Structures are given as C-alpha cells and as structure tokens.
Amino acid sequence: MNNNIRVRFAPSPTGHLHIGGLRTALFNYLFAKKNNGKLILRIDDTDITRSKKEYEDLIISDIKWFDIKYDEFYRQSERKDIYEKYLKILEEKGYVYECFCTEEELLRSKELSINLKKPYIYNGRCLHLNGAEKENLRKKLADAGLVPSIRLNMLKLGCEQVEFEDMVHGKVVFNVKLLGDFVLKTSDNRFTYNFASIVDDIDLGITHIIRGEDHISNTPRQILLCRALGTGCPMFAHISLLYGKDGKLMSKRDFNANLEHYKKEGYLPQAVLNYLAITGNTFIVNDERFSDEIFTSFDEMAHYFDIKRTKSSGAIFSEEKLKFVNEKWLQQLNTDDLIYAIKEKFILTDYINVSDINSINISSSINNTDIESAEIFDVIDYAEKEYGKERLRCIIDFLKNEYKTVKEIILELDNVFLYKGKYNYFDKDITELLFENLKETTGNKPEASGFNEILIKNAIQKISKENKKNIKDIYENLRMALTGKTNGPSILKIAVLLGKERVISKLTI
Ligand code: GLU
C-alpha cells in the first residue's frame, strides 16, 4: 500500500455543505482510508465577499456529524504568502503578464461574444502593450484603487491541447485555444480559485484530486499551471453529480440537498454515507457485485471501494432507497450504540414539540419549568428515568426493528411509552374485560416470568371464550387503548414492554 497518498476536500464557505459535497468528502475519505493515506480539509475562502466564518463552522460541524475524519486542516485565506511565492516563479519564467483591462471593458467583450454566439476568450490585448502604455494604464487603475490583474501566457506555454487520464472518465482532451489567458490574480489583489487551488494541491503534496465533475473544465487550466511551474500533477477523478429521480440535477434549493433534512428526518449518519457510497457506484467483491450493499463500518466500505468503479453517468438519488439503507442500519446497530447516537446526534425536540403546552404527549408529563427549557429536554434521559436503563434498552431494541428512522422511533417512544394520558377505545365492554382480566395477572416485568406475552394471550383467549367476544376485536381494542392507533407492531410485545401497571392504567375507564 502506498502510504503517501494525500487527498483533499476543499469546500468553499459560501453556503451550507450539501448532499453532493458530502459525497465528495466521503469519496476522498474512503480513498484515503483504502490507501492508508491522509485526508486534508481545505477551506477555499479566497472569495472574501462570499465566504463566511459561520459557513466554515457549519461545514466542519457537518463533517464531524458524519464522522468523516481529516488529518490536516488549512484555510486559503491564511496562505497568501505561498501563492505569492508560486506566482513569483511564474513571473521569473515569463509565463505571466499584467492585464490592465477594466471590468467594463471585459464585460463588453463578453457581451460581444454572446451576440456573435461564440465562446468568450480573452483577446490578449494587454500582452502586447509597451512600457509607456502600461504606466499610463497602471495610473488609471491606481486612481480606482486597483492594480493590474495577472494572466497566464498561453502562447508562451505553447501547448495546443491538454490531455489527462481521469480515474472516472478515462481519457479527457481539451483544446487550449478555447481557454484563453486566464486570470491568476485579480485587480483587487485576490488569487483566483484555479491558481490558489492547484498551488495548494502542489504545495501540500496532494496526489489525487477527487471532486465533482462540475470542475472538469477547470482541470486543463490547473494542469497547464503545473506545467508552467514545472511540477508534477496530481491524478484527477471527477465524480458524477447527484440527480433527482426526475433526472434533474439536484440543486442547493432542493429540500433534500441540505444536510439538515437528514438530521431532522432521523437518518443515521452511517446510513446516509453508506447510501451515498453505493449510489452511482459499483462495489465488487471477488469479481461479484457486492450483494446487499449494506456495510458495517467505514473500514469495510473503504475496503470494497474503488474509485474506478464509480459510474461516470449521473448518480440518481432516491430517498426511498436511503430509507431502506437506514432501516438496515438501525437493525444492525448495537442498541447501546444506537441510544448513544440518538442522544448525541439528534435534536429530539425537532420531533416532539415539547414547547407546545397543548401537546398531550410528553409535554403533559413534564412540568412547566421543563417546558420552558424545552431545547435542552432530553427524551432519552426522561425515558430512562421512567423505565430504567435495562427496560429502555429493550424498548429501543424493539423499536429499532420496527421503524425506519430515528424520528419514527422517537415519535413511537413518545406516543406509546411516554404518553401518560389515555387513548380512546372502541368498545367499553371489551376494555373493561381486559382491565379486569389483566389486573388479576401477576408480575410487572418484561421477563417471561412476569407480565409476559403468553399470559396476555391467555387472558385474551379467556375473555373471548367466556364473553363470546371476537378475538380480533379484543386485540384491536387493546391496541387502540395502548397506542391510539389501529395498526402497528406486535401489541403483545408493546404491552409487555409497557409493563402491567401502565397497561392497566391505560385500560382504566
Ligand atoms: N472550493 C471548490 C468548491 O467548493 C473546490 C473545488 C476543488 O475541489 O478543486 O467547489
């Protein structure tokens, strides 16, 4: 294994990290893990007008929420000296020139190209200015508080085309003529993305650049910069963007592009990543497709991950498939780990409206002081106090096999196990009979020796026989009284987990 592999994830802090960005971060993480390499997190904050510290904080907290671990951290805004150093190398080699064009002039050329239906290519006007002309233009720019921008001189580089082997797309060829002399440093003294990015990649020893395919058109520019600087070039892998089921590219505006959506809906971070890894990807084990595509750990996922098997065609995002993966993850996760994840990762007040005084569920069973501090109300702590650690574990163990998301589990925990009020029943007679018969039984523990399934089943059969009541009706009544619903998971199991005391109290008319 090559332990010099270095990859980077380089988000711009101009907004939230979205689901496509998370997929890029994951692919870098898996690639580093598989090759025993390092993952670098680089914040691309050269655009000072759009970059915000709060977005940087949110991106980092999202990466942590998903347990993606990085080894090194850099901020482009703190690396200006390094960019200057590399720019000097290009200046010394004569690969760059000053450009005095104003924004208005450039805009006019762009508009002209649009009108002529031609791609915009910088006309190279400033390449041929003489000393006096330059001085004159320099003064004009200085009056406006600007300096000349710096462009790469393609003519001097003298290549006609750029060709590279993309790990996902195979051979890619670009015509250099269409690129024009692009800007490395702007007239307001900012380094452009293409320059800062590849300088960082060179300077930080990045070996593989794995990023969204929306950046593929930047790659020839960055390769040309490597050539001009006389350095080697990293390998590139441009991964497909995510598409919705309607075939449209997922955009930041889509409700499920924002990672908050996944936290709020109660998807486990591991499940989201597992799903992102398999969508638009093929996992091969011993030359056979990895069958159920549910992994048990990052290590396992990384072991089977092969960037070359990433499909170059669009990856289709399906929330139903994600839900399926989440369901499997809930089932396979150790219950203690799940309880820990529920407590640490999710804001449970998103699911239960404890601040709503009219809410008859959990809010009815906590006092007003608790309601005021609703944001810090911890439903798991509360449930643990109600049931004890062991019994709560049994309840979560039961619920995790019945529901597909943490949200569904918490809603059910609230609705059935924490609700202290009473639900309406269908039939008064049957409810009274259940009350009488179950009251007679002994034990209040979930174990077989106490208030168990057989005991409740026998009581129901006895009621049916002695009172000529339909078994189905008795079960339906019991379910309605305990859960307020007409269907759901095994009502016998629910009754046992609730315990005799709570069952009896819910059957009291
Ligand atoms: N900051 C760029 C972005 O967020 C990074 C592109 C790259 O990976 O080179 O799209």
Short mmCIF file of N, CA and C in Angstrom, two decimals, residues 159-250:
data_model
loop_
_atom_site.label_atom_id
_atom_site.label_comp_id
_atom_site.label_asym_id
_atom_site.label_seq_id
_atom_site.Cartn_x
_atom_site.Cartn_y
_atom_site.Cartn_z
N CYS A 159 1.22 25.06 -25.70
CA CYS A 159 0.60 23.74 -25.94
C CYS A 159 -0.73 23.95 -26.66
N GLU A 160 -1.04 23.01 -27.51
CA GLU A 160 -2.28 23.08 -28.28
C GLU A 160 -3.44 22.44 -27.55
N GLN A 161 -3.11 21.35 -26.89
CA GLN A 161 -4.17 20.68 -26.14
C GLN A 161 -3.66 20.07 -24.84
N VAL A 162 -4.62 19.88 -23.94
CA VAL A 162 -4.28 19.24 -22.67
C VAL A 162 -5.02 17.91 -22.62
N GLU A 163 -4.30 16.90 -22.25
CA GLU A 163 -4.89 15.57 -22.21
C GLU A 163 -4.61 14.98 -20.83
N PHE A 164 -5.59 14.38 -20.24
CA PHE A 164 -5.31 13.70 -18.97
C PHE A 164 -6.19 12.47 -18.82
N GLU A 165 -5.74 11.58 -17.94
CA GLU A 165 -6.45 10.33 -17.71
C GLU A 165 -7.25 10.48 -16.43
N ASP A 166 -8.56 10.65 -16.57
CA ASP A 166 -9.40 10.81 -15.39
C ASP A 166 -9.74 9.42 -14.84
N MET A 167 -9.66 9.26 -13.52
CA MET A 167 -9.89 7.93 -12.94
C MET A 167 -11.34 7.47 -13.10
N VAL A 168 -12.24 8.41 -13.36
CA VAL A 168 -13.65 8.03 -13.56
C VAL A 168 -14.01 8.06 -15.05
N HIS A 169 -13.55 9.10 -15.75
CA HIS A 169 -13.98 9.31 -17.14
C HIS A 169 -13.03 8.74 -18.19
N GLY A 170 -11.85 8.32 -17.78
CA GLY A 170 -10.88 7.86 -18.77
C GLY A 170 -10.20 9.06 -19.41
N LYS A 171 -9.80 8.89 -20.70
CA LYS A 171 -9.03 9.97 -21.36
C LYS A 171 -9.91 11.19 -21.65
N VAL A 172 -9.41 12.37 -21.22
CA VAL A 172 -10.14 13.62 -21.47
C VAL A 172 -9.20 14.56 -22.21
N VAL A 173 -9.70 15.20 -23.27
CA VAL A 173 -8.85 16.10 -24.07
C VAL A 173 -9.50 17.49 -24.14
N PHE A 174 -8.73 18.52 -23.92
CA PHE A 174 -9.24 19.90 -24.04
C PHE A 174 -8.39 20.68 -25.04
N ASN A 175 -9.04 21.53 -25.81
CA ASN A 175 -8.35 22.41 -26.73
C ASN A 175 -7.92 23.67 -25.98
N VAL A 176 -6.63 23.91 -25.89
CA VAL A 176 -6.11 25.02 -25.10
C VAL A 176 -6.57 26.37 -25.65
N LYS A 177 -6.72 26.46 -26.97
CA LYS A 177 -7.12 27.73 -27.59
C LYS A 177 -8.42 28.27 -27.00
N LEU A 178 -9.28 27.35 -26.58
CA LEU A 178 -10.58 27.78 -26.06
C LEU A 178 -10.50 28.32 -24.64
N LEU A 179 -9.35 28.11 -24.01
CA LEU A 179 -9.25 28.52 -22.60
C LEU A 179 -8.89 30.01 -22.47
N GLY A 180 -8.09 30.53 -23.37
CA GLY A 180 -7.65 31.93 -23.27
C GLY A 180 -6.67 32.12 -22.12
N ASP A 181 -6.09 33.32 -22.07
CA ASP A 181 -5.15 33.63 -20.99
C ASP A 181 -5.94 33.95 -19.73
N PHE A 182 -6.08 33.00 -18.87
CA PHE A 182 -6.97 33.22 -17.71
C PHE A 182 -6.24 33.93 -16.56
N VAL A 183 -7.04 34.51 -15.67
CA VAL A 183 -6.52 35.35 -14.59
C VAL A 183 -6.07 34.49 -13.39
N LEU A 184 -4.88 34.85 -12.86
CA LEU A 184 -4.39 34.14 -11.67
C LEU A 184 -4.58 35.00 -10.42
N LYS A 185 -4.46 36.32 -10.65
CA LYS A 185 -4.64 37.24 -9.53
C LYS A 185 -5.45 38.42 -10.05
N THR A 186 -6.46 38.80 -9.30
CA THR A 186 -7.40 39.81 -9.82
C THR A 186 -6.93 41.24 -9.53
N SER A 187 -7.61 42.19 -10.14
CA SER A 187 -7.21 43.59 -9.99
C SER A 187 -7.49 44.10 -8.57
N ASP A 188 -8.27 43.36 -7.78
CA ASP A 188 -8.41 43.74 -6.38
C ASP A 188 -7.58 42.82 -5.48
N ASN A 189 -6.51 42.28 -6.07
CA ASN A 189 -5.50 41.56 -5.31
C ASN A 189 -5.92 40.22 -4.72
N ARG A 190 -6.83 39.56 -5.37
CA ARG A 190 -7.24 38.23 -4.88
C ARG A 190 -6.69 37.17 -5.81
N PHE A 191 -6.29 36.05 -5.23
CA PHE A 191 -5.87 34.93 -6.08
C PHE A 191 -7.11 34.18 -6.52
N THR A 192 -7.13 33.79 -7.78
CA THR A 192 -8.34 33.13 -8.28
C THR A 192 -8.36 31.66 -7.83
N TYR A 193 -9.54 31.08 -7.91
CA TYR A 193 -9.70 29.68 -7.49
C TYR A 193 -8.70 28.77 -8.21
N ASN A 194 -8.64 28.87 -9.56
CA ASN A 194 -7.79 27.94 -10.31
C ASN A 194 -6.34 27.99 -9.86
N PHE A 195 -5.85 29.19 -9.60
CA PHE A 195 -4.45 29.31 -9.20
C PHE A 195 -4.24 28.83 -7.77
N ALA A 196 -5.02 29.40 -6.84
CA ALA A 196 -4.84 29.06 -5.42
C ALA A 196 -5.03 27.55 -5.21
N SER A 197 -6.02 26.99 -5.90
CA SER A 197 -6.34 25.59 -5.68
C SER A 197 -5.18 24.67 -6.10
N ILE A 198 -4.66 24.90 -7.31
CA ILE A 198 -3.61 23.98 -7.77
C ILE A 198 -2.29 24.25 -7.03
N VAL A 199 -2.06 25.51 -6.64
CA VAL A 199 -0.84 25.80 -5.86
C VAL A 199 -0.92 25.03 -4.53
N ASP A 200 -2.09 25.08 -3.90
CA ASP A 200 -2.25 24.32 -2.65
C ASP A 200 -2.04 22.83 -2.89
N ASP A 201 -2.63 22.34 -3.98
CA ASP A 201 -2.52 20.91 -4.26
C ASP A 201 -1.05 20.51 -4.44
N ILE A 202 -0.30 21.38 -5.13
CA ILE A 202 1.13 21.09 -5.33
C ILE A 202 1.87 21.22 -3.99
N ASP A 203 1.63 22.34 -3.33
CA ASP A 203 2.37 22.66 -2.11
C ASP A 203 2.09 21.67 -0.98
N LEU A 204 0.86 21.16 -0.94
CA LEU A 204 0.51 20.24 0.15
C LEU A 204 0.70 18.77 -0.27
N GLY A 205 1.27 18.59 -1.42
CA GLY A 205 1.60 17.22 -1.86
C GLY A 205 0.39 16.35 -2.14
N ILE A 206 -0.67 16.98 -2.66
CA ILE A 206 -1.88 16.20 -2.97
C ILE A 206 -1.57 15.26 -4.14
N THR A 207 -1.93 13.99 -3.97
CA THR A 207 -1.63 13.03 -5.04
C THR A 207 -2.85 12.78 -5.93
N HIS A 208 -4.06 12.91 -5.35
CA HIS A 208 -5.28 12.64 -6.12
C HIS A 208 -6.32 13.70 -5.81
N ILE A 209 -6.87 14.28 -6.86
CA ILE A 209 -7.92 15.27 -6.67
C ILE A 209 -9.25 14.61 -7.04
N ILE A 210 -10.06 14.40 -6.00
CA ILE A 210 -11.37 13.78 -6.23
C ILE A 210 -12.41 14.86 -5.98
N ARG A 211 -13.17 15.21 -7.00
CA ARG A 211 -14.14 16.29 -6.83
C ARG A 211 -15.28 16.12 -7.82
N GLY A 212 -16.27 16.98 -7.70
CA GLY A 212 -17.45 16.89 -8.56
C GLY A 212 -17.09 17.19 -10.01
N GLU A 213 -17.85 16.58 -10.92
CA GLU A 213 -17.48 16.75 -12.34
C GLU A 213 -17.79 18.16 -12.86
N ASP A 214 -18.44 18.98 -12.04
CA ASP A 214 -18.64 20.38 -12.46
C ASP A 214 -17.29 21.11 -12.52
N HIS A 215 -16.24 20.49 -11.99
CA HIS A 215 -14.92 21.13 -12.02
C HIS A 215 -14.04 20.62 -13.15
N ILE A 216 -14.59 19.74 -13.99
CA ILE A 216 -13.73 19.13 -15.01
C ILE A 216 -13.16 20.19 -15.97
N SER A 217 -13.90 21.27 -16.22
CA SER A 217 -13.39 22.29 -17.15
C SER A 217 -12.28 23.13 -16.51
N ASN A 218 -12.15 23.07 -15.19
CA ASN A 218 -11.02 23.77 -14.54
C ASN A 218 -9.73 22.97 -14.66
N THR A 219 -9.88 21.68 -14.86
CA THR A 219 -8.71 20.80 -14.82
C THR A 219 -7.63 21.15 -15.85
N PRO A 220 -7.98 21.41 -17.14
CA PRO A 220 -6.90 21.76 -18.08
C PRO A 220 -6.14 23.00 -17.63
N ARG A 221 -6.84 23.97 -17.05
CA ARG A 221 -6.15 25.18 -16.58
C ARG A 221 -5.16 24.82 -15.47
N GLN A 222 -5.61 23.95 -14.58
CA GLN A 222 -4.75 23.60 -13.45
C GLN A 222 -3.56 22.74 -13.91
N ILE A 223 -3.79 21.91 -14.92
CA ILE A 223 -2.68 21.11 -15.46
C ILE A 223 -1.66 22.03 -16.13
N LEU A 224 -2.15 23.04 -16.86
CA LEU A 224 -1.24 23.99 -17.51
C LEU A 224 -0.42 24.74 -16.46
N LEU A 225 -1.04 25.05 -15.34
CA LEU A 225 -0.30 25.74 -14.28
C LEU A 225 0.81 24.83 -13.71
N CYS A 226 0.50 23.54 -13.58
CA CYS A 226 1.53 22.60 -13.12
C CYS A 226 2.70 22.60 -14.11
N ARG A 227 2.35 22.60 -15.40
CA ARG A 227 3.41 22.60 -16.43
C ARG A 227 4.25 23.86 -16.33
N ALA A 228 3.56 25.00 -16.20
CA ALA A 228 4.28 26.28 -16.13
C ALA A 228 5.18 26.33 -14.90
N LEU A 229 4.70 25.76 -13.82
CA LEU A 229 5.51 25.77 -12.59
C LEU A 229 6.60 24.70 -12.61
N GLY A 230 6.45 23.80 -13.55
CA GLY A 230 7.45 22.73 -13.69
C GLY A 230 7.32 21.66 -12.62
N THR A 231 6.08 21.46 -12.15
CA THR A 231 5.87 20.43 -11.13
C THR A 231 5.08 19.27 -11.74
N GLY A 232 5.03 18.18 -11.01
CA GLY A 232 4.17 17.08 -11.43
C GLY A 232 2.73 17.47 -11.15
N CYS A 233 1.82 16.66 -11.65
CA CYS A 233 0.40 16.98 -11.49
C CYS A 233 -0.31 15.85 -10.73
N PRO A 234 -1.23 16.18 -9.85
CA PRO A 234 -1.97 15.09 -9.19
C PRO A 234 -2.81 14.33 -10.21
N MET A 235 -3.32 13.18 -9.81
CA MET A 235 -4.28 12.44 -10.65
C MET A 235 -5.66 13.07 -10.39
N PHE A 236 -6.55 12.93 -11.34
CA PHE A 236 -7.88 13.52 -11.18
C PHE A 236 -8.97 12.45 -11.25
N ALA A 237 -10.01 12.65 -10.43
CA ALA A 237 -11.21 11.81 -10.52
C ALA A 237 -12.39 12.77 -10.38
N HIS A 238 -13.14 12.91 -11.45
CA HIS A 238 -14.31 13.80 -11.40
C HIS A 238 -15.56 12.94 -11.25
N ILE A 239 -16.13 13.03 -10.07
CA ILE A 239 -17.26 12.13 -9.81
C ILE A 239 -18.57 12.80 -10.23
N SER A 240 -19.50 11.94 -10.60
CA SER A 240 -20.79 12.43 -11.10
C SER A 240 -21.51 13.26 -10.04
N LEU A 241 -22.28 14.20 -10.50
CA LEU A 241 -23.11 14.97 -9.56
C LEU A 241 -24.35 14.13 -9.26
N LEU A 242 -25.12 14.56 -8.30
CA LEU A 242 -26.33 13.80 -7.94
C LEU A 242 -27.54 14.34 -8.69
N TYR A 243 -28.34 13.41 -9.17
CA TYR A 243 -29.56 13.77 -9.89
C TYR A 243 -30.77 13.26 -9.13
N GLY A 244 -31.87 14.00 -9.24
CA GLY A 244 -33.11 13.54 -8.62
C GLY A 244 -33.72 12.45 -9.48
N LYS A 245 -34.81 11.85 -8.99
CA LYS A 245 -35.44 10.78 -9.76
C LYS A 245 -36.06 11.30 -11.07
N ASP A 246 -36.32 12.61 -11.09
CA ASP A 246 -36.87 13.22 -12.29
C ASP A 246 -35.79 13.47 -13.35
N GLY A 247 -34.55 13.05 -13.01
CA GLY A 247 -33.46 13.21 -13.97
C GLY A 247 -32.83 14.59 -13.92
N LYS A 248 -33.36 15.46 -13.05
CA LYS A 248 -32.80 16.82 -12.98
C LYS A 248 -31.69 16.86 -11.94
N LEU A 249 -30.68 17.66 -12.25
CA LEU A 249 -29.56 17.82 -11.34
C LEU A 249 -30.08 18.34 -10.00
N MET A 250 -29.62 17.71 -8.89
CA MET A 250 -30.06 18.21 -7.58
C MET A 250 -29.43 19.58 -7.37
#
